[in-house]
């Protein structure tokens, strides 16, 4: 939970006591409030949204995150009896309902667009063809535009049934900048950097959301990637092939990017810290093996 979450919940009547790494919260009942987020944070929007469902009165969230996962959460809550309007926009209005009034519902969550991007990236570095069932092009339009520039052919199946992706030649470099949704998400960035590592040319990646999130660059460099990171920017000069080496995943997306890079490397790549990857992927190894990847889990 970040400071924007705490400030918003305090505005709704919650009280917090922070002791080292422990946060204690108390509130008899929250009250509706007008909350303007400094940044359209997904986590803050989700926390405020769910808290507002049982708050007394009306809560308005301005500059709310607009990711598909936010709309999906809103639809889920509405299905349970919550009153939420402005779904899909940057202003959400929640009229609180009485505690205990929500009802059970059946809901299918939206497909994981970061997982989808991971498999698209794998096809990009290895070439070949893949049908990705359930993936939604309308949830990743800006990313697919960048992938198209890099040489990936992505076709949407009818009725949002999935995506067909083809890659038959070495990727081409392009410049990419992260932005709040519907821009290119920062979670895509490690995958893009891994793809640029073996692309033809030079690409510049700019991080506009979270400065300093290039920790995985050192690991890609161990594989032979030619990357220079400085502050918000990374300059990636593509090489024809990477070389296998032991590397370590420091977080979910970095771990997935290292796996993708390992697919494009000669020799054996061993990725430590895969417990991070497990937090964001179900059966990544098995699915890649089903596509012909020579990959196994150790331990």
PDB file of C-alpha atoms in Angstrom:
ATOM      1  CA  UNK A   1       0.000   0.000   0.000  1.00  0.00           C
ATOM      2  CA  UNK A   2       1.450   3.369  -1.055  1.00  0.00           C
ATOM      3  CA  UNK A   3       1.058   6.853   0.417  1.00  0.00           C
ATOM      4  CA  UNK A   4      -1.692   7.798  -2.047  1.00  0.00           C
ATOM      5  CA  UNK A   5      -3.788   4.851  -0.801  1.00  0.00           C
ATOM      6  CA  UNK A   6      -3.338   5.920   2.817  1.00  0.00           C
ATOM      7  CA  UNK A   7      -4.160   9.570   2.114  1.00  0.00           C
ATOM      8  CA  UNK A   8      -7.295   8.595   0.217  1.00  0.00           C
ATOM      9  CA  UNK A   9      -8.493   6.240   2.932  1.00  0.00           C
ATOM     10  CA  UNK A  10      -7.744   8.880   5.585  1.00  0.00           C
ATOM     11  CA  UNK A  11      -9.933  11.286   3.615  1.00  0.00           C
ATOM     12  CA  UNK A  12     -12.656   8.649   3.907  1.00  0.00           C
ATOM     13  CA  UNK A  13     -12.269   8.480   7.687  1.00  0.00           C
ATOM     14  CA  UNK A  14      -9.703   5.766   8.271  1.00  0.00           C
ATOM     15  CA  UNK A  15      -6.960   6.196  10.853  1.00  0.00           C
ATOM     16  CA  UNK A  16      -3.505   4.669  10.450  1.00  0.00           C
ATOM     17  CA  UNK A  17      -0.636   3.966  12.782  1.00  0.00           C
ATOM     18  CA  UNK A  18       2.662   3.054  11.144  1.00  0.00           C
ATOM     19  CA  UNK A  19       5.320   1.235  13.155  1.00  0.00           C
ATOM     20  CA  UNK A  20       8.360   0.164  11.167  1.00  0.00           C
ATOM     21  CA  UNK A  21       7.001  -2.349   8.643  1.00  0.00           C
ATOM     22  CA  UNK A  22       3.533  -2.657  10.228  1.00  0.00           C
ATOM     23  CA  UNK A  23       0.489  -0.576   9.285  1.00  0.00           C
ATOM     24  CA  UNK A  24      -2.459  -0.614  11.683  1.00  0.00           C
ATOM     25  CA  UNK A  25      -5.773   0.716  10.358  1.00  0.00           C
ATOM     26  CA  UNK A  26      -9.050   1.439  12.087  1.00  0.00           C
ATOM     27  CA  UNK A  27     -12.428   2.852  11.082  1.00  0.00           C
ATOM     28  CA  UNK A  28     -15.943   2.204  12.325  1.00  0.00           C
ATOM     29  CA  UNK A  29     -17.231   2.964   8.841  1.00  0.00           C
ATOM     30  CA  UNK A  30     -15.761   4.896   5.956  1.00  0.00           C
ATOM     31  CA  UNK A  31     -17.465   7.941   4.445  1.00  0.00           C
ATOM     32  CA  UNK A  32     -17.579   8.957   0.810  1.00  0.00           C
ATOM     33  CA  UNK A  33     -15.064  11.570  -0.338  1.00  0.00           C
ATOM     34  CA  UNK A  34     -13.774  13.322  -3.435  1.00  0.00           C
ATOM     35  CA  UNK A  35     -10.298  11.967  -4.192  1.00  0.00           C
ATOM     36  CA  UNK A  36      -7.943  13.205  -6.898  1.00  0.00           C
ATOM     37  CA  UNK A  37      -5.003  10.899  -7.511  1.00  0.00           C
ATOM     38  CA  UNK A  38      -1.695  12.546  -8.382  1.00  0.00           C
ATOM     39  CA  UNK A  39      -0.918   9.539 -10.573  1.00  0.00           C
ATOM     40  CA  UNK A  40      -3.400   7.048 -12.098  1.00  0.00           C
ATOM     41  CA  UNK A  41      -2.170   4.160  -9.960  1.00  0.00           C
ATOM     42  CA  UNK A  42      -3.827   0.796 -10.532  1.00  0.00           C
ATOM     43  CA  UNK A  43      -3.324  -0.322  -6.942  1.00  0.00           C
ATOM     44  CA  UNK A  44      -4.579   2.930  -5.441  1.00  0.00           C
ATOM     45  CA  UNK A  45      -7.626   2.955  -7.705  1.00  0.00           C
ATOM     46  CA  UNK A  46      -8.462  -0.644  -6.779  1.00  0.00           C
ATOM     47  CA  UNK A  47      -8.062  -0.047  -3.044  1.00  0.00           C
ATOM     48  CA  UNK A  48     -10.153   3.121  -3.008  1.00  0.00           C
ATOM     49  CA  UNK A  49     -12.785   1.575  -5.262  1.00  0.00           C
ATOM     50  CA  UNK A  50     -13.311  -1.476  -3.099  1.00  0.00           C
ATOM     51  CA  UNK A  51     -13.258   0.589   0.094  1.00  0.00           C
ATOM     52  CA  UNK A  52     -15.867   2.970  -1.335  1.00  0.00           C
ATOM     53  CA  UNK A  53     -18.373   0.200  -2.081  1.00  0.00           C
ATOM     54  CA  UNK A  54     -19.479   0.073   1.585  1.00  0.00           C
ATOM     55  CA  UNK A  55     -18.623   3.683   2.459  1.00  0.00           C
ATOM     56  CA  UNK A  56     -21.466   5.958   3.515  1.00  0.00           C
ATOM     57  CA  UNK A  57     -22.296   8.393   0.743  1.00  0.00           C
ATOM     58  CA  UNK A  58     -20.644   9.034  -2.613  1.00  0.00           C
ATOM     59  CA  UNK A  59     -16.960   8.658  -3.453  1.00  0.00           C
ATOM     60  CA  UNK A  60     -15.501  10.216  -6.603  1.00  0.00           C
ATOM     61  CA  UNK A  61     -12.068   9.128  -7.839  1.00  0.00           C
ATOM     62  CA  UNK A  62     -10.532  11.588 -10.307  1.00  0.00           C
ATOM     63  CA  UNK A  63      -7.519  10.584 -12.412  1.00  0.00           C
ATOM     64  CA  UNK A  64      -8.409   6.953 -11.800  1.00  0.00           C
ATOM     65  CA  UNK A  65      -6.451   4.259 -13.606  1.00  0.00           C
ATOM     66  CA  UNK A  66      -8.168   3.044 -16.776  1.00  0.00           C
ATOM     67  CA  UNK A  67      -6.541  -0.350 -17.258  1.00  0.00           C
ATOM     68  CA  UNK A  68      -8.808  -3.218 -18.380  1.00  0.00           C
ATOM     69  CA  UNK A  69      -8.318  -4.784 -14.960  1.00  0.00           C
ATOM     70  CA  UNK A  70      -9.950  -1.742 -13.324  1.00  0.00           C
ATOM     71  CA  UNK A  71     -13.006  -1.976 -15.571  1.00  0.00           C
ATOM     72  CA  UNK A  72     -13.123  -5.705 -14.892  1.00  0.00           C
ATOM     73  CA  UNK A  73     -13.097  -5.111 -11.128  1.00  0.00           C
ATOM     74  CA  UNK A  74     -15.867  -2.536 -11.523  1.00  0.00           C
ATOM     75  CA  UNK A  75     -17.984  -4.989 -13.539  1.00  0.00           C
ATOM     76  CA  UNK A  76     -17.417  -7.639 -10.872  1.00  0.00           C
ATOM     77  CA  UNK A  77     -18.482  -5.300  -8.075  1.00  0.00           C
ATOM     78  CA  UNK A  78     -21.540  -4.125 -10.010  1.00  0.00           C
ATOM     79  CA  UNK A  79     -22.485  -7.755 -10.523  1.00  0.00           C
ATOM     80  CA  UNK A  80     -22.445  -8.110  -6.722  1.00  0.00           C
ATOM     81  CA  UNK A  81     -24.727  -5.104  -6.271  1.00  0.00           C
ATOM     82  CA  UNK A  82     -22.303  -2.173  -5.996  1.00  0.00           C
ATOM     83  CA  UNK A  83     -23.186   1.181  -7.561  1.00  0.00           C
ATOM     84  CA  UNK A  84     -20.296   2.252  -9.786  1.00  0.00           C
ATOM     85  CA  UNK A  85     -20.475   4.636 -12.732  1.00  0.00           C
ATOM     86  CA  UNK A  86     -17.891   6.066 -15.123  1.00  0.00           C
ATOM     87  CA  UNK A  87     -16.443   2.611 -15.780  1.00  0.00           C
ATOM     88  CA  UNK A  88     -13.620   2.797 -18.318  1.00  0.00           C
ATOM     89  CA  UNK A  89     -13.058   6.522 -17.771  1.00  0.00           C
ATOM     90  CA  UNK A  90     -10.669   8.476 -15.565  1.00  0.00           C
ATOM     91  CA  UNK A  91     -13.496   9.476 -13.185  1.00  0.00           C
ATOM     92  CA  UNK A  92     -15.201   6.786 -11.145  1.00  0.00           C
ATOM     93  CA  UNK A  93     -18.232   7.529  -8.990  1.00  0.00           C
ATOM     94  CA  UNK A  94     -19.179   5.022  -6.308  1.00  0.00           C
ATOM     95  CA  UNK A  95     -22.370   5.320  -4.278  1.00  0.00           C
ATOM     96  CA  UNK A  96     -21.895   3.247  -1.156  1.00  0.00           C
ATOM     97  CA  UNK A  97     -24.300   0.434  -0.310  1.00  0.00           C
ATOM     98  CA  UNK A  98     -25.111  -0.953   3.105  1.00  0.00           C
ATOM     99  CA  UNK A  99     -22.666  -3.516   4.520  1.00  0.00           C
ATOM    100  CA  UNK A 100     -23.988  -7.010   3.965  1.00  0.00           C
ATOM    101  CA  UNK A 101     -26.040  -6.044   0.916  1.00  0.00           C
ATOM    102  CA  UNK A 102     -23.674  -7.429  -1.724  1.00  0.00           C
ATOM    103  CA  UNK A 103     -24.702 -10.721  -3.307  1.00  0.00           C
ATOM    104  CA  UNK A 104     -22.778 -13.640  -4.791  1.00  0.00           C
ATOM    105  CA  UNK A 105     -22.036 -13.526  -8.503  1.00  0.00           C
ATOM    106  CA  UNK A 106     -20.258 -15.479 -11.220  1.00  0.00           C
ATOM    107  CA  UNK A 107     -17.557 -13.581 -13.060  1.00  0.00           C
ATOM    108  CA  UNK A 108     -14.864 -14.445 -15.621  1.00  0.00           C
ATOM    109  CA  UNK A 109     -11.794 -12.222 -15.269  1.00  0.00           C
ATOM    110  CA  UNK A 110     -10.240 -10.545 -18.292  1.00  0.00           C
ATOM    111  CA  UNK A 111      -7.275 -12.284 -19.922  1.00  0.00           C
ATOM    112  CA  UNK A 112      -3.832 -11.370 -18.562  1.00  0.00           C
ATOM    113  CA  UNK A 113      -2.365  -8.992 -21.139  1.00  0.00           C
ATOM    114  CA  UNK A 114       1.135  -9.164 -19.636  1.00  0.00           C
ATOM    115  CA  UNK A 115       1.169 -12.938 -19.985  1.00  0.00           C
ATOM    116  CA  UNK A 116      -0.073 -12.550 -23.551  1.00  0.00           C
ATOM    117  CA  UNK A 117       2.718 -10.083 -24.334  1.00  0.00           C
ATOM    118  CA  UNK A 118       5.273 -12.544 -22.951  1.00  0.00           C
ATOM    119  CA  UNK A 119       4.300 -15.240 -25.450  1.00  0.00           C
ATOM    120  CA  UNK A 120       4.204 -12.690 -28.277  1.00  0.00           C
ATOM    121  CA  UNK A 121       7.722 -11.617 -27.323  1.00  0.00           C
ATOM    122  CA  UNK A 122       8.859 -15.249 -27.330  1.00  0.00           C
ATOM    123  CA  UNK A 123       7.621 -15.661 -30.900  1.00  0.00           C
ATOM    124  CA  UNK A 124       9.366 -12.422 -31.834  1.00  0.00           C
ATOM    125  CA  UNK A 125      12.812 -13.557 -30.678  1.00  0.00           C
ATOM    126  CA  UNK A 126      12.464 -17.173 -31.864  1.00  0.00           C
ATOM    127  CA  UNK A 127      10.341 -16.634 -34.990  1.00  0.00           C
ATOM    128  CA  UNK A 128       7.510 -18.964 -35.935  1.00  0.00           C
ATOM    129  CA  UNK A 129       3.735 -18.896 -35.503  1.00  0.00           C
ATOM    130  CA  UNK A 130       1.418 -18.981 -32.505  1.00  0.00           C
ATOM    131  CA  UNK A 131      -2.306 -18.811 -31.801  1.00  0.00           C
ATOM    132  CA  UNK A 132      -2.919 -17.217 -28.422  1.00  0.00           C
ATOM    133  CA  UNK A 133      -6.459 -18.019 -27.349  1.00  0.00           C
ATOM    134  CA  UNK A 134      -8.292 -15.426 -25.288  1.00  0.00           C
ATOM    135  CA  UNK A 135      -5.785 -12.610 -25.720  1.00  0.00           C
ATOM    136  CA  UNK A 136      -7.433  -9.238 -26.388  1.00  0.00           C
ATOM    137  CA  UNK A 137      -5.954  -6.897 -28.987  1.00  0.00           C
ATOM    138  CA  UNK A 138      -8.099  -4.023 -27.707  1.00  0.00           C
ATOM    139  CA  UNK A 139      -6.353  -4.285 -24.327  1.00  0.00           C
ATOM    140  CA  UNK A 140      -2.863  -3.883 -25.824  1.00  0.00           C
ATOM    141  CA  UNK A 141      -3.273  -1.643 -28.865  1.00  0.00           C
ATOM    142  CA  UNK A 142      -0.261   0.610 -28.267  1.00  0.00           C
ATOM    143  CA  UNK A 143       1.992  -2.366 -27.572  1.00  0.00           C
ATOM    144  CA  UNK A 144       0.836  -4.176 -30.706  1.00  0.00           C
ATOM    145  CA  UNK A 145       1.633  -1.062 -32.734  1.00  0.00           C
ATOM    146  CA  UNK A 146       5.221  -1.222 -31.461  1.00  0.00           C
ATOM    147  CA  UNK A 147       5.397  -4.961 -32.131  1.00  0.00           C
ATOM    148  CA  UNK A 148       4.194  -4.318 -35.684  1.00  0.00           C
ATOM    149  CA  UNK A 149       7.014  -1.806 -36.186  1.00  0.00           C
ATOM    150  CA  UNK A 150       9.432  -4.469 -34.985  1.00  0.00           C
ATOM    151  CA  UNK A 151       8.196  -6.925 -37.619  1.00  0.00           C
ATOM    152  CA  UNK A 152       5.627  -9.032 -35.775  1.00  0.00           C
ATOM    153  CA  UNK A 153       2.425  -9.817 -37.649  1.00  0.00           C
ATOM    154  CA  UNK A 154      -0.485  -9.976 -35.194  1.00  0.00           C
ATOM    155  CA  UNK A 155      -4.043 -10.701 -36.342  1.00  0.00           C
ATOM    156  CA  UNK A 156      -7.074 -10.639 -34.078  1.00  0.00           C
ATOM    157  CA  UNK A 157      -9.470 -13.578 -34.273  1.00  0.00           C
ATOM    158  CA  UNK A 158     -13.217 -12.825 -34.536  1.00  0.00           C
ATOM    159  CA  UNK A 159     -15.234 -12.077 -31.392  1.00  0.00           C
ATOM    160  CA  UNK A 160     -12.113 -11.481 -29.262  1.00  0.00           C
ATOM    161  CA  UNK A 161     -11.305 -15.187 -29.490  1.00  0.00           C
ATOM    162  CA  UNK A 162      -7.559 -14.573 -29.468  1.00  0.00           C
ATOM    163  CA  UNK A 163      -4.574 -13.500 -31.522  1.00  0.00           C
ATOM    164  CA  UNK A 164      -2.513 -15.086 -34.275  1.00  0.00           C
ATOM    165  CA  UNK A 165       1.113 -13.967 -34.336  1.00  0.00           C
ATOM    166  CA  UNK A 166       3.778 -14.653 -36.954  1.00  0.00           C
ATOM    167  CA  UNK A 167       7.448 -13.756 -37.121  1.00  0.00           C
ATOM    168  CA  UNK A 168       9.619 -14.875 -40.027  1.00  0.00           C
ATOM    169  CA  UNK A 169      12.654 -12.597 -39.857  1.00  0.00           C
ATOM    170  CA  UNK A 170      14.911 -10.850 -37.391  1.00  0.00           C
ATOM    171  CA  UNK A 171      13.153  -8.144 -35.407  1.00  0.00           C
ATOM    172  CA  UNK A 172      13.699  -4.474 -36.237  1.00  0.00           C
ATOM    173  CA  UNK A 173      14.573  -1.907 -33.576  1.00  0.00           C
ATOM    174  CA  UNK A 174      12.219   0.886 -32.588  1.00  0.00           C
ATOM    175  CA  UNK A 175      11.907   3.507 -29.843  1.00  0.00           C
ATOM    176  CA  UNK A 176       9.429   2.919 -27.014  1.00  0.00           C
ATOM    177  CA  UNK A 177       8.252   5.092 -24.118  1.00  0.00           C
ATOM    178  CA  UNK A 178       6.102   3.932 -21.207  1.00  0.00           C
ATOM    179  CA  UNK A 179       2.931   5.853 -20.348  1.00  0.00           C
ATOM    180  CA  UNK A 180      -0.227   5.316 -18.287  1.00  0.00           C
ATOM    181  CA  UNK A 181      -2.891   3.186 -19.978  1.00  0.00           C
ATOM    182  CA  UNK A 182      -3.715   3.126 -22.868  1.00  0.00           C
ATOM    183  CA  UNK A 183      -0.006   3.780 -23.405  1.00  0.00           C
ATOM    184  CA  UNK A 184       2.695   1.125 -23.269  1.00  0.00           C
ATOM    185  CA  UNK A 185       2.696  -0.247 -19.718  1.00  0.00           C
ATOM    186  CA  UNK A 186       5.879  -0.269 -17.686  1.00  0.00           C
ATOM    187  CA  UNK A 187       5.339  -4.013 -17.107  1.00  0.00           C
ATOM    188  CA  UNK A 188       5.888  -4.587 -20.838  1.00  0.00           C
ATOM    189  CA  UNK A 189       9.239  -2.824 -20.795  1.00  0.00           C
ATOM    190  CA  UNK A 190      11.543  -5.718 -19.775  1.00  0.00           C
ATOM    191  CA  UNK A 191      10.037  -7.844 -22.549  1.00  0.00           C
ATOM    192  CA  UNK A 192      10.566  -5.058 -25.070  1.00  0.00           C
ATOM    193  CA  UNK A 193      14.176  -4.575 -23.968  1.00  0.00           C
ATOM    194  CA  UNK A 194      14.778  -8.317 -24.339  1.00  0.00           C
ATOM    195  CA  UNK A 195      13.337  -8.190 -27.861  1.00  0.00           C
ATOM    196  CA  UNK A 196      15.422  -5.149 -28.790  1.00  0.00           C
ATOM    197  CA  UNK A 197      18.513  -6.974 -27.533  1.00  0.00           C
ATOM    198  CA  UNK A 198      18.379  -9.232 -30.601  1.00  0.00           C
ATOM    199  CA  UNK A 199      16.757  -6.784 -33.037  1.00  0.00           C
ATOM    200  CA  UNK A 200      18.444  -5.181 -36.033  1.00  0.00           C
ATOM    201  CA  UNK A 201      19.442  -1.611 -35.172  1.00  0.00           C
ATOM    202  CA  UNK A 202      19.323   0.658 -32.122  1.00  0.00           C
ATOM    203  CA  UNK A 203      16.283   1.283 -29.961  1.00  0.00           C
ATOM    204  CA  UNK A 204      15.788   3.789 -27.149  1.00  0.00           C
ATOM    205  CA  UNK A 205      13.471   2.831 -24.287  1.00  0.00           C
ATOM    206  CA  UNK A 206      12.212   5.640 -22.037  1.00  0.00           C
ATOM    207  CA  UNK A 207      10.653   5.002 -18.629  1.00  0.00           C
ATOM    208  CA  UNK A 208       8.202   7.809 -17.861  1.00  0.00           C
ATOM    209  CA  UNK A 209       6.407   6.212 -14.905  1.00  0.00           C
ATOM    210  CA  UNK A 210       8.888   4.691 -12.476  1.00  0.00           C
ATOM    211  CA  UNK A 211      12.478   5.975 -12.720  1.00  0.00           C
ATOM    212  CA  UNK A 212      15.257   3.481 -12.200  1.00  0.00           C
ATOM    213  CA  UNK A 213      13.365   0.356 -13.248  1.00  0.00           C
ATOM    214  CA  UNK A 214      16.232  -1.040 -15.324  1.00  0.00           C
ATOM    215  CA  UNK A 215      17.680  -3.407 -12.742  1.00  0.00           C
ATOM    216  CA  UNK A 216      17.320  -6.372 -15.107  1.00  0.00           C
ATOM    217  CA  UNK A 217      19.629  -4.735 -17.667  1.00  0.00           C
ATOM    218  CA  UNK A 218      22.700  -6.092 -15.888  1.00  0.00           C
ATOM    219  CA  UNK A 219      21.293  -9.600 -16.198  1.00  0.00           C
ATOM    220  CA  UNK A 220      20.639  -9.180 -19.919  1.00  0.00           C
ATOM    221  CA  UNK A 221      24.189  -7.888 -20.287  1.00  0.00           C
ATOM    222  CA  UNK A 222      25.411 -11.182 -18.811  1.00  0.00           C
ATOM    223  CA  UNK A 223      23.786 -12.816 -21.830  1.00  0.00           C
ATOM    224  CA  UNK A 224      25.691 -10.535 -24.173  1.00  0.00           C
ATOM    225  CA  UNK A 225      23.109  -7.799 -24.684  1.00  0.00           C
ATOM    226  CA  UNK A 226      24.509  -4.376 -25.627  1.00  0.00           C
ATOM    227  CA  UNK A 227      22.490  -2.048 -23.385  1.00  0.00           C
ATOM    228  CA  UNK A 228      23.393   1.281 -21.794  1.00  0.00           C
ATOM    229  CA  UNK A 229      20.970   2.495 -19.137  1.00  0.00           C
ATOM    230  CA  UNK A 230      21.045   6.025 -17.724  1.00  0.00           C
ATOM    231  CA  UNK A 231      18.239   7.388 -15.560  1.00  0.00           C
ATOM    232  CA  UNK A 232      14.963   7.206 -17.467  1.00  0.00           C
ATOM    233  CA  UNK A 233      16.501   5.849 -20.664  1.00  0.00           C
ATOM    234  CA  UNK A 234      18.101   2.701 -22.026  1.00  0.00           C
ATOM    235  CA  UNK A 235      19.850   2.497 -25.388  1.00  0.00           C
ATOM    236  CA  UNK A 236      19.709  -1.019 -26.808  1.00  0.00           C
ATOM    237  CA  UNK A 237      21.965  -2.003 -29.716  1.00  0.00           C
ATOM    238  CA  UNK A 238      20.731  -5.300 -31.059  1.00  0.00           C
ATOM    239  CA  UNK A 239      23.129  -8.217 -31.477  1.00  0.00           C
ATOM    240  CA  UNK A 240      22.529 -11.222 -33.770  1.00  0.00           C
ATOM    241  CA  UNK A 241      22.527 -13.736 -30.903  1.00  0.00           C
ATOM    242  CA  UNK A 242      22.804 -13.774 -27.143  1.00  0.00           C
ATOM    243  CA  UNK A 243      24.885 -16.294 -25.209  1.00  0.00           C
ATOM    244  CA  UNK A 244      23.584 -18.455 -22.391  1.00  0.00           C
ATOM    245  CA  UNK A 245      24.688 -17.637 -18.838  1.00  0.00           C
ATOM    246  CA  UNK A 246      23.433 -17.846 -15.241  1.00  0.00           C
ATOM    247  CA  UNK A 247      21.146 -14.879 -14.467  1.00  0.00           C
ATOM    248  CA  UNK A 248      18.789 -13.897 -11.656  1.00  0.00           C
ATOM    249  CA  UNK A 249      15.213 -12.618 -11.754  1.00  0.00           C
ATOM    250  CA  UNK A 250      14.684  -9.680  -9.375  1.00  0.00           C
ATOM    251  CA  UNK A 251      10.933  -9.381 -10.015  1.00  0.00           C
ATOM    252  CA  UNK A 252       8.087 -10.909 -12.028  1.00  0.00           C
ATOM    253  CA  UNK A 253       8.512  -9.108 -15.338  1.00  0.00           C
ATOM    254  CA  UNK A 254      12.306  -9.165 -15.262  1.00  0.00           C
ATOM    255  CA  UNK A 255      12.121 -12.922 -14.751  1.00  0.00           C
ATOM    256  CA  UNK A 256       9.823 -13.375 -17.737  1.00  0.00           C
ATOM    257  CA  UNK A 257      12.082 -11.177 -19.882  1.00  0.00           C
ATOM    258  CA  UNK A 258      15.119 -13.263 -18.930  1.00  0.00           C
ATOM    259  CA  UNK A 259      13.279 -16.427 -19.931  1.00  0.00           C
ATOM    260  CA  UNK A 260      12.429 -14.837 -23.290  1.00  0.00           C
ATOM    261  CA  UNK A 261      16.032 -13.729 -23.727  1.00  0.00           C
ATOM    262  CA  UNK A 262      17.204 -17.244 -22.862  1.00  0.00           C
ATOM    263  CA  UNK A 263      15.121 -18.589 -25.738  1.00  0.00           C
ATOM    264  CA  UNK A 264      17.135 -16.338 -28.064  1.00  0.00           C
ATOM    265  CA  UNK A 265      20.518 -17.279 -26.591  1.00  0.00           C
ATOM    266  CA  UNK A 266      23.041 -19.877 -27.718  1.00  0.00           C
ATOM    267  CA  UNK A 267      23.858 -22.457 -25.062  1.00  0.00           C
ATOM    268  CA  UNK A 268      22.209 -22.836 -21.683  1.00  0.00           C
ATOM    269  CA  UNK A 269      20.643 -20.018 -19.683  1.00  0.00           C
ATOM    270  CA  UNK A 270      19.792 -20.660 -16.030  1.00  0.00           C
ATOM    271  CA  UNK A 271      17.366 -18.223 -14.408  1.00  0.00           C
ATOM    272  CA  UNK A 272      17.468 -18.094 -10.606  1.00  0.00           C
ATOM    273  CA  UNK A 273      14.750 -16.483  -8.510  1.00  0.00           C
ATOM    274  CA  UNK A 274      11.898 -18.058 -10.472  1.00  0.00           C
ATOM    275  CA  UNK A 275       9.640 -17.739  -7.427  1.00  0.00           C
ATOM    276  CA  UNK A 276       9.102 -14.177  -8.661  1.00  0.00           C
ATOM    277  CA  UNK A 277       7.941 -15.493 -12.032  1.00  0.00           C
ATOM    278  CA  UNK A 278       5.511 -17.863 -10.320  1.00  0.00           C
ATOM    279  CA  UNK A 279       3.668 -14.860  -8.895  1.00  0.00           C
ATOM    280  CA  UNK A 280       2.642 -13.701 -12.371  1.00  0.00           C
ATOM    281  CA  UNK A 281       2.544 -16.810 -14.542  1.00  0.00           C
ATOM    282  CA  UNK A 282       0.786 -20.144 -14.372  1.00  0.00           C
ATOM    283  CA  UNK A 283       2.752 -22.934 -16.051  1.00  0.00           C
ATOM    284  CA  UNK A 284       5.088 -20.716 -18.071  1.00  0.00           C
ATOM    285  CA  UNK A 285       7.560 -23.590 -18.510  1.00  0.00           C
ATOM    286  CA  UNK A 286       4.910 -26.077 -19.595  1.00  0.00           C
ATOM    287  CA  UNK A 287       3.384 -23.738 -22.134  1.00  0.00           C
ATOM    288  CA  UNK A 288       6.728 -22.846 -23.661  1.00  0.00           C
ATOM    289  CA  UNK A 289       7.643 -26.539 -23.807  1.00  0.00           C
ATOM    290  CA  UNK A 290       4.391 -27.215 -25.679  1.00  0.00           C
ATOM    291  CA  UNK A 291       5.618 -24.739 -28.310  1.00  0.00           C
ATOM    292  CA  UNK A 292       8.903 -26.589 -28.727  1.00  0.00           C
ATOM    293  CA  UNK A 293      11.114 -24.666 -26.308  1.00  0.00           C
ATOM    294  CA  UNK A 294      13.933 -26.636 -24.694  1.00  0.00           C
ATOM    295  CA  UNK A 295      13.182 -25.483 -21.165  1.00  0.00           C
ATOM    296  CA  UNK A 296      12.800 -27.209 -17.818  1.00  0.00           C
ATOM    297  CA  UNK A 297      12.294 -26.234 -14.228  1.00  0.00           C
ATOM    298  CA  UNK A 298      15.028 -27.110 -11.767  1.00  0.00           C
ATOM    299  CA  UNK A 299      13.932 -27.853  -8.234  1.00  0.00           C
TER     300      UNK A 299
END
